[in-house]
mmCIF file with all atom_site columns, C-alpha atoms in Angstrom:
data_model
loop_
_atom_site.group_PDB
_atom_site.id
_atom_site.type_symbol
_atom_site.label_atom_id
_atom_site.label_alt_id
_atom_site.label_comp_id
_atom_site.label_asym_id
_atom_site.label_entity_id
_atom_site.label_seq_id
_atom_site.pdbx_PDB_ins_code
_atom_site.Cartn_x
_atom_site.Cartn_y
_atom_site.Cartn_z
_atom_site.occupancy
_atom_site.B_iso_or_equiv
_atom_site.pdbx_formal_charge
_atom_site.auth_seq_id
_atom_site.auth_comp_id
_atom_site.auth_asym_id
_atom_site.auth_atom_id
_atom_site.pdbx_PDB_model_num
ATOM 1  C CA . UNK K 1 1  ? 63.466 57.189 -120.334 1.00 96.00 ? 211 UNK K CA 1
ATOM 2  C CA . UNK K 1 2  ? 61.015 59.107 -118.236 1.00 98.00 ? 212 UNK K CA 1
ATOM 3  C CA . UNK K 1 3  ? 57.359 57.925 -117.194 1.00 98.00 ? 213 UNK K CA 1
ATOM 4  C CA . UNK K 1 4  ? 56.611 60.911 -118.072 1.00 98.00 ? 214 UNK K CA 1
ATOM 5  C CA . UNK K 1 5  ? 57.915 60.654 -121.831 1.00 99.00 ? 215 UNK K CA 1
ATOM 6  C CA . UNK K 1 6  ? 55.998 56.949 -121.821 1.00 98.00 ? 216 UNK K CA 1
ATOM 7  C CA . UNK K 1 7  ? 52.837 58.780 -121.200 1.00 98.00 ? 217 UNK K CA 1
ATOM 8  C CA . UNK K 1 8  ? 53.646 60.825 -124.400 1.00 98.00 ? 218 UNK K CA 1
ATOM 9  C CA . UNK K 1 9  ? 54.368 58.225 -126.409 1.00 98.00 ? 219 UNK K CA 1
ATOM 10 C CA . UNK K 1 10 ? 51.311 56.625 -124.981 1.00 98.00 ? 220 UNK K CA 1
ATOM 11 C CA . UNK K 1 11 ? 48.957 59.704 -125.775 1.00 98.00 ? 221 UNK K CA 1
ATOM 12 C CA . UNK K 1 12 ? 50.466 59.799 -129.780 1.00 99.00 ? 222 UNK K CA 1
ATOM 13 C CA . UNK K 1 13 ? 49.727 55.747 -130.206 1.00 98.00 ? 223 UNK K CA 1
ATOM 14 C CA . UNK K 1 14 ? 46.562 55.585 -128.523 1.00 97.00 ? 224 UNK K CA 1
ATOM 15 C CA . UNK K 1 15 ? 45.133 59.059 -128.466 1.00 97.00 ? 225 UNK K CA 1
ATOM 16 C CA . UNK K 1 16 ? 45.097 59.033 -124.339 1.00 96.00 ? 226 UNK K CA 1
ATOM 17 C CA . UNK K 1 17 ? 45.369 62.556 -123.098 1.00 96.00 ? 227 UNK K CA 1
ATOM 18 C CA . UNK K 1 18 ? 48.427 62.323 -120.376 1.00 97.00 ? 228 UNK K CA 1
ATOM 19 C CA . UNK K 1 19 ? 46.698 64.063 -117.722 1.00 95.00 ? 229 UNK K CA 1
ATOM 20 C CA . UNK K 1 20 ? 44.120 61.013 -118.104 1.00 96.00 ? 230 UNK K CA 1
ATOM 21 C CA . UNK K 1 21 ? 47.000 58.088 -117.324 1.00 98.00 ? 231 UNK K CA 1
ATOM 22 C CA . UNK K 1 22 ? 48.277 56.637 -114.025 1.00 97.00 ? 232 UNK K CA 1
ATOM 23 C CA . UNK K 1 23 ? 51.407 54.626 -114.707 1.00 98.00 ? 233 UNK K CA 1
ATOM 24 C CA . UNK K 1 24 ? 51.334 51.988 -112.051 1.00 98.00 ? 234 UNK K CA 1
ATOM 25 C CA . UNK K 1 25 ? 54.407 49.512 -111.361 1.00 98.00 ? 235 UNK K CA 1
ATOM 26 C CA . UNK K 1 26 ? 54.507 46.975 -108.671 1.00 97.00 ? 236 UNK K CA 1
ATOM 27 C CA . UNK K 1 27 ? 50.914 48.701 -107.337 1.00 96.00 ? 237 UNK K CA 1
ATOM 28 C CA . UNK K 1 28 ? 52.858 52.067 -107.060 1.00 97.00 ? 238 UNK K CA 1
ATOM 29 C CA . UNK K 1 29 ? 52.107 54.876 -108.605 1.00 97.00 ? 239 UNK K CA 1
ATOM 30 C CA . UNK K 1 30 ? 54.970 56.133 -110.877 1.00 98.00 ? 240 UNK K CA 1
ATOM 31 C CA . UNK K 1 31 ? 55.211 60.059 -111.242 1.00 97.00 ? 241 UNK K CA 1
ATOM 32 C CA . UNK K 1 32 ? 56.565 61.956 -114.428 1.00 98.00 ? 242 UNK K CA 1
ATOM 33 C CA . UNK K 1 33 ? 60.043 62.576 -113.720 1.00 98.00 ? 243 UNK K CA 1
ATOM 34 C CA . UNK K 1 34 ? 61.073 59.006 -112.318 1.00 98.00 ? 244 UNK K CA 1
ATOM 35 C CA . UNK K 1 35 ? 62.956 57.270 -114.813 1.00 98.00 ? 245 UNK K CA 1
ATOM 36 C CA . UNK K 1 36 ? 62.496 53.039 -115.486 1.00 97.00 ? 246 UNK K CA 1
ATOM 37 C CA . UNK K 1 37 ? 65.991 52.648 -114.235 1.00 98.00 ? 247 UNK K CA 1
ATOM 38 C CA . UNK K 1 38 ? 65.363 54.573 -111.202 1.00 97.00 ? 248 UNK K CA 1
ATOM 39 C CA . UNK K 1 39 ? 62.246 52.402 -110.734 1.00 97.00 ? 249 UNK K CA 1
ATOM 40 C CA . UNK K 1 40 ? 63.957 49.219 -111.542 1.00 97.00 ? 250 UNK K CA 1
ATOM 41 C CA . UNK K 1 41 ? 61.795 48.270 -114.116 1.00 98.00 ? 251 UNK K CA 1
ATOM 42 C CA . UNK K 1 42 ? 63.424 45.849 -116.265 1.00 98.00 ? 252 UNK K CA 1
ATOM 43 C CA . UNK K 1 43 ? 62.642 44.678 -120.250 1.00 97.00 ? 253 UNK K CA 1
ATOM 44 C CA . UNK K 1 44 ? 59.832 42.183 -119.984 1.00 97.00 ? 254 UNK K CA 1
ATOM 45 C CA . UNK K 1 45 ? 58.121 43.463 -116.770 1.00 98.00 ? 255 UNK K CA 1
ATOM 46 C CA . UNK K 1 46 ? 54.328 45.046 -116.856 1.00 97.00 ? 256 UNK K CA 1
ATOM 47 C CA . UNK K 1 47 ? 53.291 48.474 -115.567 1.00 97.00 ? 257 UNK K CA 1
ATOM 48 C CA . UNK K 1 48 ? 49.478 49.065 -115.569 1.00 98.00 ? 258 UNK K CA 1
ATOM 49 C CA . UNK K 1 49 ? 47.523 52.116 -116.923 1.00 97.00 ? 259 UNK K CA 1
ATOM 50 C CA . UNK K 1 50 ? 44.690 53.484 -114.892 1.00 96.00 ? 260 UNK K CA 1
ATOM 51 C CA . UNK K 1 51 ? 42.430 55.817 -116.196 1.00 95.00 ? 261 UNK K CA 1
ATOM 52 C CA . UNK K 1 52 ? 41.905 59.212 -113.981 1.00 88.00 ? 262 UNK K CA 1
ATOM 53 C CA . UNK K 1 53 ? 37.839 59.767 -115.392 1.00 79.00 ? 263 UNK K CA 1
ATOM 54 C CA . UNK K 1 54 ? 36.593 63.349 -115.549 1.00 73.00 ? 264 UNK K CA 1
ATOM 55 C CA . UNK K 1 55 ? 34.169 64.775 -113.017 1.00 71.00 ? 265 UNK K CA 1
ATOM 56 C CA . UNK K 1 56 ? 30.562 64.424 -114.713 1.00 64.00 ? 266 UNK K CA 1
ATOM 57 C CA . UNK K 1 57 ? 31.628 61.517 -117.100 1.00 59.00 ? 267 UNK K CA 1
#
């Protein structure tokens, strides 16, 4: 699986545009096409959202 498919699934649960999300793992930043095995992210471990706020609020 894809960040970039996480952010998807992400977006249809929670209603967060993808262009607003930042998938963060081990403080880096995780682009679209990198893949959790590629990333070594294993069951159980925690990747953090950041929010990428609009110009103007």
């Amino acid at each position: 699986m894809t960040i970039g498919a996480i952010k998807e699934e992400l977006q249809q649960r929670e209603g967060i545009s993808v262009q607003q999300q930042r998938l963060l793992f081990r403080g880096q930043n995780l682009n679209d096409q990198t893949t959790i095995e590629t990333a070594h992210i294993q069951a159980g471990e925690v990747l953090h959202m950041v929010l990428a706020l609009r110009a103007g609020f």
